[in-house]
Amino acid sequence: MKRKNKIKAFVGLVLGLIILSSLALAKHGAWMGHDFRERHEAQQAVNNDTLQTLADGSMVVNTSGLGADITGYAGKVPLKITIANGVITHIEALPNDETPDFFNHAASLFNQWKGKTVDEAAGMKVDAVSGATFSSRAIIGNMQRGLAYAKQAQAEPKAPTFDTSARNLAGIVVVLMAAILPLFIKNRTYRICQMALNVVVLGFWCGTFLSYASLMGYAAHGMDVASMVIPVIMLITAFIYPLLGKKSYYCTNVCPFGSLQQVAATCVKHKMKIKPSALRALNRFRQVLWVALMLLIWGGVWSEWVDYEPFSAFIFQSASWVVVVIAATFVLLSTVVTRPYCRFVCPMGTLLKISQGGK
């Protein structure tokens, strides 16, 4: 029986990866860093020259090729940097797949480089914007590459690698605790403390979680493992742990939004009783909703629904008010109904269920 379950889990994982890859191709036209969009390739060939000199003598550096290995939250973040008389006069973000609210927040970094000489800008230490860390790092990396190219430096700076900030180190410690300790510690007090740490550190401080937007971005463009240690550990608990018999481990022990619902549940002792027939209907609703949302992505009709998953409400500095309202509604509901979003709505959770041989 155990062997049968392992085979079922492995088949589920393969099916989940196939689904995820197809979604990445449908939304981004790319898989594991390989762009298959003919339109994109044609535009690169015609318009994306790395260095252009305008009629007034200004120089325009396009980082599409220079920063091809630098990814943000959902993919590449190419820039156009205009330099006149040695001074940066304009920075333009080229089309990308980042969530608009987060990217616009990160784009405030542009003002730090404008008006600086190339030498001054190249020597600046610019910190990521809180609430849009991955997009910020991608912008910073592209600026470094573009400025190095403008200076015709012999050696270009490498893309940002391991983040040694207190925030990232704290996040790694907490996600490792969530990934390991619940396997051995069953104490209720510890569990509540771990849930609180997931919410405060992984959610509000680091703004790191698994979502459809992030998963499709990883599948389409790959990952810089050294700079994305926290998401890598989360992916292991979500997709590898089920092969070891630990189904739904990420959802119940690591996910910041699932943790927030569990913490909120402790505020009200008595929970609403739901009839078995209603539970079956709600579970069926979750499955039908998932199919409908997948068809939207595959059909290219409204793939933007991924921007409205409540996980991003943790990054409230950048999240839209709609996302915050959705998240707040489910958190309030979780005080009387156990983990309502996870059990009856979450498309991300449904994909994980399929990936571990369930539904």
Short mmCIF file of C-alpha atoms in Angstrom, two decimals:
data_model
loop_
_atom_site.label_atom_id
_atom_site.label_comp_id
_atom_site.label_asym_id
_atom_site.label_seq_id
_atom_site.Cartn_x
_atom_site.Cartn_y
_atom_site.Cartn_z
CA MET A 1 0.00 0.00 0.00
CA LYS A 2 2.85 2.35 0.83
CA ARG A 3 4.43 1.68 -2.55
CA LYS A 4 1.11 2.40 -4.25
CA ASN A 5 0.84 5.72 -2.40
CA LYS A 6 4.39 6.66 -3.38
CA ILE A 7 3.67 5.91 -7.03
CA LYS A 8 0.46 7.93 -6.81
CA ALA A 9 2.33 10.85 -5.26
CA PHE A 10 5.05 10.71 -7.93
CA VAL A 11 2.49 10.62 -10.75
CA GLY A 12 0.70 13.55 -9.12
CA LEU A 13 3.95 15.52 -8.94
CA VAL A 14 4.65 14.91 -12.64
CA LEU A 15 1.08 15.94 -13.50
CA GLY A 16 1.38 19.08 -11.38
CA LEU A 17 4.65 20.06 -13.05
CA ILE A 18 3.12 19.50 -16.49
CA ILE A 19 0.16 21.71 -15.58
CA LEU A 20 2.45 24.38 -14.18
CA SER A 21 4.70 24.28 -17.26
CA SER A 22 1.72 24.62 -19.59
CA LEU A 23 0.48 27.62 -17.60
CA ALA A 24 3.93 29.24 -17.76
CA LEU A 25 3.99 28.77 -21.53
CA ALA A 26 0.45 30.12 -21.87
CA LYS A 27 1.05 33.24 -19.76
CA HIS A 28 4.74 33.99 -20.33
CA GLY A 29 5.54 32.14 -23.54
CA ALA A 30 8.63 30.76 -21.81
CA TRP A 31 9.83 27.69 -19.91
CA MET A 32 12.92 27.44 -17.69
CA GLY A 33 14.44 30.57 -19.17
CA HIS A 34 13.75 29.70 -22.82
CA ASP A 35 11.49 32.24 -24.52
CA PHE A 36 9.36 30.70 -27.27
CA ARG A 37 7.48 33.82 -28.32
CA GLU A 38 8.31 34.68 -31.92
CA ARG A 39 7.04 38.19 -31.39
CA HIS A 40 9.46 38.69 -28.52
CA GLU A 41 12.40 37.39 -30.58
CA ALA A 42 11.48 39.58 -33.53
CA GLN A 43 11.25 42.66 -31.35
CA GLN A 44 14.61 41.84 -29.79
CA ALA A 45 16.22 41.53 -33.22
CA VAL A 46 14.80 44.82 -34.49
CA ASN A 47 14.42 47.10 -31.49
CA ASN A 48 16.53 45.84 -28.63
CA ASP A 49 20.03 46.91 -29.66
CA THR A 50 22.15 47.00 -26.52
CA LEU A 51 23.60 50.44 -27.28
CA GLN A 52 22.06 53.20 -29.37
CA THR A 53 23.27 56.74 -30.02
CA LEU A 54 20.53 59.29 -30.58
CA ALA A 55 20.69 62.30 -32.90
CA ASP A 56 21.47 64.65 -29.99
CA GLY A 57 24.41 62.47 -28.93
CA SER A 58 22.61 60.84 -26.01
CA MET A 59 23.39 57.19 -25.37
CA VAL A 60 20.66 54.61 -24.68
CA VAL A 61 21.61 51.30 -23.06
CA ASN A 62 19.11 48.46 -23.32
CA THR A 63 19.63 45.75 -20.70
CA SER A 64 17.46 43.07 -22.36
CA GLY A 65 20.54 41.08 -23.30
CA LEU A 66 22.86 42.31 -20.55
CA GLY A 67 20.48 41.26 -17.77
CA ALA A 68 18.99 38.19 -19.43
CA ASP A 69 19.90 36.04 -16.41
CA ILE A 70 18.47 38.47 -13.85
CA THR A 71 14.90 37.73 -12.79
CA GLY A 72 12.48 39.50 -10.50
CA TYR A 73 9.33 38.07 -8.94
CA ALA A 74 7.82 36.78 -12.20
CA GLY A 75 10.58 37.09 -14.80
CA LYS A 76 13.06 39.38 -16.51
CA VAL A 77 12.96 43.13 -15.86
CA PRO A 78 14.80 44.85 -18.76
CA LEU A 79 15.46 48.59 -18.68
CA LYS A 80 16.39 51.38 -21.06
CA ILE A 81 18.87 53.83 -19.56
CA THR A 82 19.35 57.18 -21.30
CA ILE A 83 22.65 58.99 -20.67
CA ALA A 84 23.35 62.55 -21.89
CA ASN A 85 26.72 64.22 -21.34
CA GLY A 86 27.66 61.49 -18.91
CA VAL A 87 24.54 62.01 -16.77
CA ILE A 88 21.59 59.63 -16.43
CA THR A 89 18.55 61.54 -17.65
CA HIS A 90 15.90 58.85 -18.05
CA ILE A 91 15.20 55.25 -17.05
CA GLU A 92 12.43 53.32 -18.75
CA ALA A 93 11.09 49.92 -17.77
CA LEU A 94 10.53 47.70 -20.79
CA PRO A 95 7.59 45.25 -20.87
CA ASN A 96 7.83 42.61 -18.15
CA ASP A 97 5.67 40.09 -16.29
CA GLU A 98 5.94 41.56 -12.80
CA THR A 99 2.75 42.29 -10.85
CA PRO A 100 2.04 45.96 -11.76
CA ASP A 101 1.38 47.16 -8.19
CA PHE A 102 4.64 45.68 -6.89
CA PHE A 103 6.73 46.76 -9.85
CA ASN A 104 5.47 50.34 -9.76
CA HIS A 105 6.44 50.43 -6.09
CA ALA A 106 9.94 49.12 -6.90
CA ALA A 107 10.30 51.56 -9.81
CA SER A 108 10.57 54.39 -7.29
CA LEU A 109 14.25 53.38 -7.23
CA PHE A 110 14.72 55.06 -10.61
CA ASN A 111 14.82 58.46 -8.91
CA GLN A 112 17.94 57.47 -6.98
CA TRP A 113 19.98 57.15 -10.19
CA LYS A 114 18.52 60.00 -12.23
CA GLY A 115 20.71 63.07 -12.35
CA LYS A 116 23.83 61.12 -11.33
CA THR A 117 26.87 60.66 -13.53
CA VAL A 118 27.57 57.13 -14.71
CA ASP A 119 30.51 56.85 -12.30
CA GLU A 120 28.44 58.12 -9.37
CA ALA A 121 25.53 55.82 -10.15
CA ALA A 122 27.78 52.80 -10.66
CA GLY A 123 29.33 53.35 -7.24
CA MET A 124 26.04 53.72 -5.39
CA LYS A 125 24.74 51.13 -2.95
CA VAL A 126 21.00 51.00 -3.48
CA ASP A 127 18.78 49.00 -1.14
CA ALA A 128 15.71 47.08 -2.28
CA VAL A 129 12.33 48.70 -1.70
CA SER A 130 10.45 47.12 1.20
CA GLY A 131 7.38 45.36 -0.13
CA ALA A 132 8.84 44.71 -3.59
CA THR A 133 12.13 42.98 -2.84
CA PHE A 134 12.45 40.70 -5.86
CA SER A 135 11.45 43.35 -8.39
CA SER A 136 13.84 45.78 -6.70
CA ARG A 137 16.75 43.37 -6.92
CA ALA A 138 16.07 42.82 -10.60
CA ILE A 139 16.01 46.57 -11.24
CA ILE A 140 19.25 47.07 -9.30
CA GLY A 141 20.92 44.18 -11.15
CA ASN A 142 19.88 45.55 -14.56
CA MET A 143 21.10 49.03 -13.64
CA GLN A 144 24.47 47.63 -12.57
CA ARG A 145 24.83 45.73 -15.83
CA GLY A 146 23.73 48.71 -17.91
CA LEU A 147 26.03 51.15 -16.16
CA ALA A 148 28.96 48.75 -16.40
CA TYR A 149 28.33 48.41 -20.12
CA ALA A 150 28.10 52.18 -20.51
CA LYS A 151 31.50 52.52 -18.87
CA GLN A 152 32.82 49.74 -21.09
CA ALA A 153 34.14 48.02 -18.00
CA GLN A 154 36.29 44.97 -18.47
CA ALA A 155 34.31 42.93 -15.96
CA GLU A 156 30.60 43.33 -15.44
CA PRO A 157 29.20 43.01 -11.91
CA LYS A 158 27.40 39.76 -11.24
CA ALA A 159 23.71 39.55 -10.57
CA PRO A 160 22.80 39.83 -6.88
CA THR A 161 23.46 36.50 -5.19
CA PHE A 162 23.06 35.61 -1.53
CA ASP A 163 21.27 38.27 0.48
CA THR A 164 22.96 38.73 3.87
CA SER A 165 20.43 41.22 5.24
CA ALA A 166 18.89 40.59 8.67
CA ARG A 167 15.48 40.23 7.03
CA ASN A 168 16.59 37.46 4.67
CA LEU A 169 18.60 35.61 7.33
CA ALA A 170 15.64 35.74 9.73
CA GLY A 171 13.37 34.47 6.97
CA ILE A 172 15.70 31.53 6.27
CA VAL A 173 15.78 30.59 9.97
CA VAL A 174 11.98 30.74 10.28
CA VAL A 175 11.27 28.80 7.07
CA LEU A 176 13.78 26.11 8.13
CA MET A 177 12.04 25.89 11.51
CA ALA A 178 8.70 25.49 9.74
CA ALA A 179 10.16 22.88 7.39
CA ILE A 180 11.81 20.74 10.10
CA LEU A 181 10.49 21.22 13.64
CA PRO A 182 6.81 20.25 13.08
CA LEU A 183 8.09 16.85 11.94
CA PHE A 184 9.23 16.20 15.52
CA ILE A 185 7.39 18.64 17.77
CA LYS A 186 3.64 18.21 18.19
CA ASN A 187 3.19 20.66 21.07
CA ARG A 188 0.24 23.03 20.54
CA THR A 189 2.00 26.01 22.13
CA TYR A 190 4.98 25.57 19.81
CA ARG A 191 2.65 25.28 16.82
CA ILE A 192 0.96 28.61 17.59
CA CYS A 193 4.36 30.27 18.04
CA GLN A 194 5.55 28.86 14.70
CA MET A 195 2.39 30.07 12.96
CA ALA A 196 2.93 33.54 14.42
CA LEU A 197 6.55 33.55 13.19
CA ASN A 198 5.40 32.50 9.72
CA VAL A 199 2.96 35.41 9.64
CA VAL A 200 5.28 38.08 11.05
CA VAL A 201 8.61 37.08 9.47
CA LEU A 202 7.78 35.21 6.26
CA GLY A 203 4.60 37.17 5.56
CA PHE A 204 4.87 40.78 6.68
CA TRP A 205 8.66 41.18 6.96
CA CYS A 206 10.00 39.11 4.06
CA GLY A 207 6.88 39.16 1.87
CA THR A 208 7.74 35.64 0.68
CA PHE A 209 5.17 32.96 -0.16
CA LEU A 210 4.19 30.60 -2.95
CA SER A 211 1.48 31.80 -5.31
CA TYR A 212 0.40 31.14 -8.86
CA ALA A 213 2.26 34.26 -10.03
CA SER A 214 5.52 33.14 -8.42
CA LEU A 215 5.24 29.49 -9.51
CA MET A 216 4.56 30.40 -13.13
CA GLY A 217 7.46 32.86 -13.00
CA TYR A 218 9.83 30.16 -11.69
CA ALA A 219 8.61 27.67 -14.31
CA ALA A 220 8.96 30.21 -17.12
CA HIS A 221 12.24 31.90 -16.21
CA GLY A 222 13.99 29.64 -13.72
CA MET A 223 15.38 30.67 -10.33
CA ASP A 224 18.58 32.16 -8.97
CA VAL A 225 18.78 29.71 -6.08
CA ALA A 226 21.41 31.67 -4.13
CA SER A 227 19.22 34.77 -3.94
CA MET A 228 15.94 32.88 -3.42
CA VAL A 229 16.72 30.49 -0.58
CA ILE A 230 13.38 31.01 1.19
CA PRO A 231 11.22 30.23 -1.87
CA VAL A 232 13.39 27.18 -2.63
CA ILE A 233 12.77 25.75 0.85
CA MET A 234 9.06 26.47 0.45
CA LEU A 235 9.03 24.64 -2.90
CA ILE A 236 10.70 21.62 -1.32
CA THR A 237 8.05 21.42 1.42
CA ALA A 238 5.28 21.89 -1.17
CA PHE A 239 6.39 19.44 -3.85
CA ILE A 240 9.02 17.06 -2.38
CA TYR A 241 7.65 16.42 1.11
CA PRO A 242 4.49 14.74 -0.27
CA LEU A 243 6.75 12.13 -1.90
CA LEU A 244 7.90 11.31 1.64
CA GLY A 245 4.34 10.92 2.90
CA LYS A 246 3.92 14.48 4.20
CA LYS A 247 0.93 15.65 2.19
CA SER A 248 -0.24 19.27 2.47
CA TYR A 249 2.81 20.05 4.62
CA TYR A 250 3.42 23.46 3.06
CA CYS A 251 -0.21 24.51 3.42
CA THR A 252 -0.52 23.50 7.08
CA ASN A 253 2.95 24.33 8.40
CA VAL A 254 4.66 26.92 6.19
CA CYS A 255 2.26 29.09 4.17
CA PRO A 256 2.04 32.55 5.81
CA PHE A 257 -1.62 33.06 4.84
CA GLY A 258 -2.60 29.61 6.05
CA SER A 259 -0.76 30.39 9.29
CA LEU A 260 -2.58 33.71 9.63
CA GLN A 261 -5.93 31.94 9.37
CA GLN A 262 -4.85 29.44 12.03
CA VAL A 263 -3.69 32.21 14.37
CA ALA A 264 -6.98 34.09 13.84
CA ALA A 265 -8.87 30.88 14.65
CA THR A 266 -7.50 30.96 18.20
CA CYS A 267 -9.38 34.21 18.86
CA VAL A 268 -12.80 32.52 18.89
CA LYS A 269 -13.23 29.21 20.68
CA HIS A 270 -16.45 27.98 19.11
CA LYS A 271 -16.53 27.32 15.37
CA MET A 272 -19.45 27.19 12.97
CA LYS A 273 -20.59 23.64 12.26
CA ILE A 274 -20.87 22.85 8.56
CA LYS A 275 -23.02 19.95 7.42
CA PRO A 276 -21.29 17.16 5.46
CA SER A 277 -23.43 17.95 2.40
CA ALA A 278 -22.34 21.59 2.55
CA LEU A 279 -18.69 20.55 2.92
CA ARG A 280 -18.98 18.38 -0.19
CA ALA A 281 -20.57 21.26 -2.09
CA LEU A 282 -17.84 23.70 -1.00
CA ASN A 283 -15.14 21.23 -1.98
CA ARG A 284 -16.76 20.80 -5.37
CA PHE A 285 -16.89 24.59 -5.73
CA ARG A 286 -13.12 24.77 -5.10
CA GLN A 287 -12.47 22.20 -7.81
CA VAL A 288 -14.77 23.86 -10.36
CA LEU A 289 -13.27 27.28 -9.57
CA TRP A 290 -9.78 25.90 -10.15
CA VAL A 291 -10.72 24.46 -13.54
CA ALA A 292 -12.33 27.77 -14.57
CA LEU A 293 -9.27 29.78 -13.53
CA MET A 294 -6.91 27.42 -15.35
CA LEU A 295 -9.01 27.74 -18.53
CA LEU A 296 -8.70 31.53 -18.26
CA ILE A 297 -4.90 31.28 -18.27
CA TRP A 298 -4.73 28.65 -20.99
CA GLY A 299 -7.16 30.67 -23.10
CA GLY A 300 -5.33 33.95 -22.49
CA VAL A 301 -8.61 35.57 -21.45
CA TRP A 302 -7.95 36.88 -17.93
CA SER A 303 -4.72 35.52 -16.52
CA GLU A 304 -4.47 38.66 -14.36
CA TRP A 305 -6.59 36.92 -11.72
CA VAL A 306 -3.28 35.68 -10.26
CA ASP A 307 -2.65 39.26 -9.11
CA TYR A 308 -5.63 39.00 -6.76
CA GLU A 309 -4.57 36.04 -4.66
CA PRO A 310 -4.73 37.16 -1.00
CA PHE A 311 -1.12 36.16 -0.27
CA SER A 312 0.19 39.46 -1.62
CA ALA A 313 -1.81 41.36 1.01
CA PHE A 314 1.18 40.79 3.30
CA ILE A 315 3.04 43.28 1.10
CA PHE A 316 0.42 45.90 1.90
CA GLN A 317 2.68 48.75 0.80
CA SER A 318 2.23 47.53 -2.79
CA ALA A 319 -0.88 45.36 -2.77
CA SER A 320 -4.11 46.71 -4.24
CA TRP A 321 -6.97 47.50 -1.88
CA VAL A 322 -9.01 44.72 -3.50
CA VAL A 323 -6.44 42.11 -2.44
CA VAL A 324 -6.28 43.53 1.09
CA VAL A 325 -10.08 43.40 1.38
CA ILE A 326 -10.19 39.81 0.12
CA ALA A 327 -7.49 38.75 2.58
CA ALA A 328 -9.11 40.57 5.50
CA THR A 329 -12.47 38.98 4.74
CA PHE A 330 -11.07 35.46 4.87
CA VAL A 331 -9.05 36.18 8.01
CA LEU A 332 -12.21 37.40 9.78
CA LEU A 333 -14.15 34.40 8.49
CA SER A 334 -11.44 32.07 9.79
CA THR A 335 -12.32 33.02 13.37
CA VAL A 336 -15.55 31.01 13.01
CA VAL A 337 -14.70 28.63 10.13
CA THR A 338 -11.44 26.66 10.11
CA ARG A 339 -9.09 27.90 7.34
CA PRO A 340 -11.89 28.81 4.90
CA TYR A 341 -9.69 30.08 2.08
CA CYS A 342 -7.38 27.05 2.19
CA ARG A 343 -10.21 24.53 2.28
CA PHE A 344 -12.81 26.01 -0.03
CA VAL A 345 -11.14 28.47 -2.45
CA CYS A 346 -7.35 28.40 -2.78
CA PRO A 347 -6.33 27.62 -6.41
CA MET A 348 -2.73 27.30 -5.24
CA GLY A 349 -3.75 24.67 -2.70
CA THR A 350 -5.72 22.78 -5.34
CA LEU A 351 -2.66 22.61 -7.60
CA LEU A 352 -0.63 21.27 -4.67
CA LYS A 353 -3.31 18.66 -3.95
CA ILE A 354 -3.14 17.49 -7.57
CA SER A 355 0.67 17.45 -7.39
CA GLN A 356 0.51 15.05 -4.43
CA GLY A 357 -2.01 12.69 -6.02
CA GLY A 358 -5.19 14.22 -4.61
CA LYS A 359 -7.83 16.61 -5.91
#
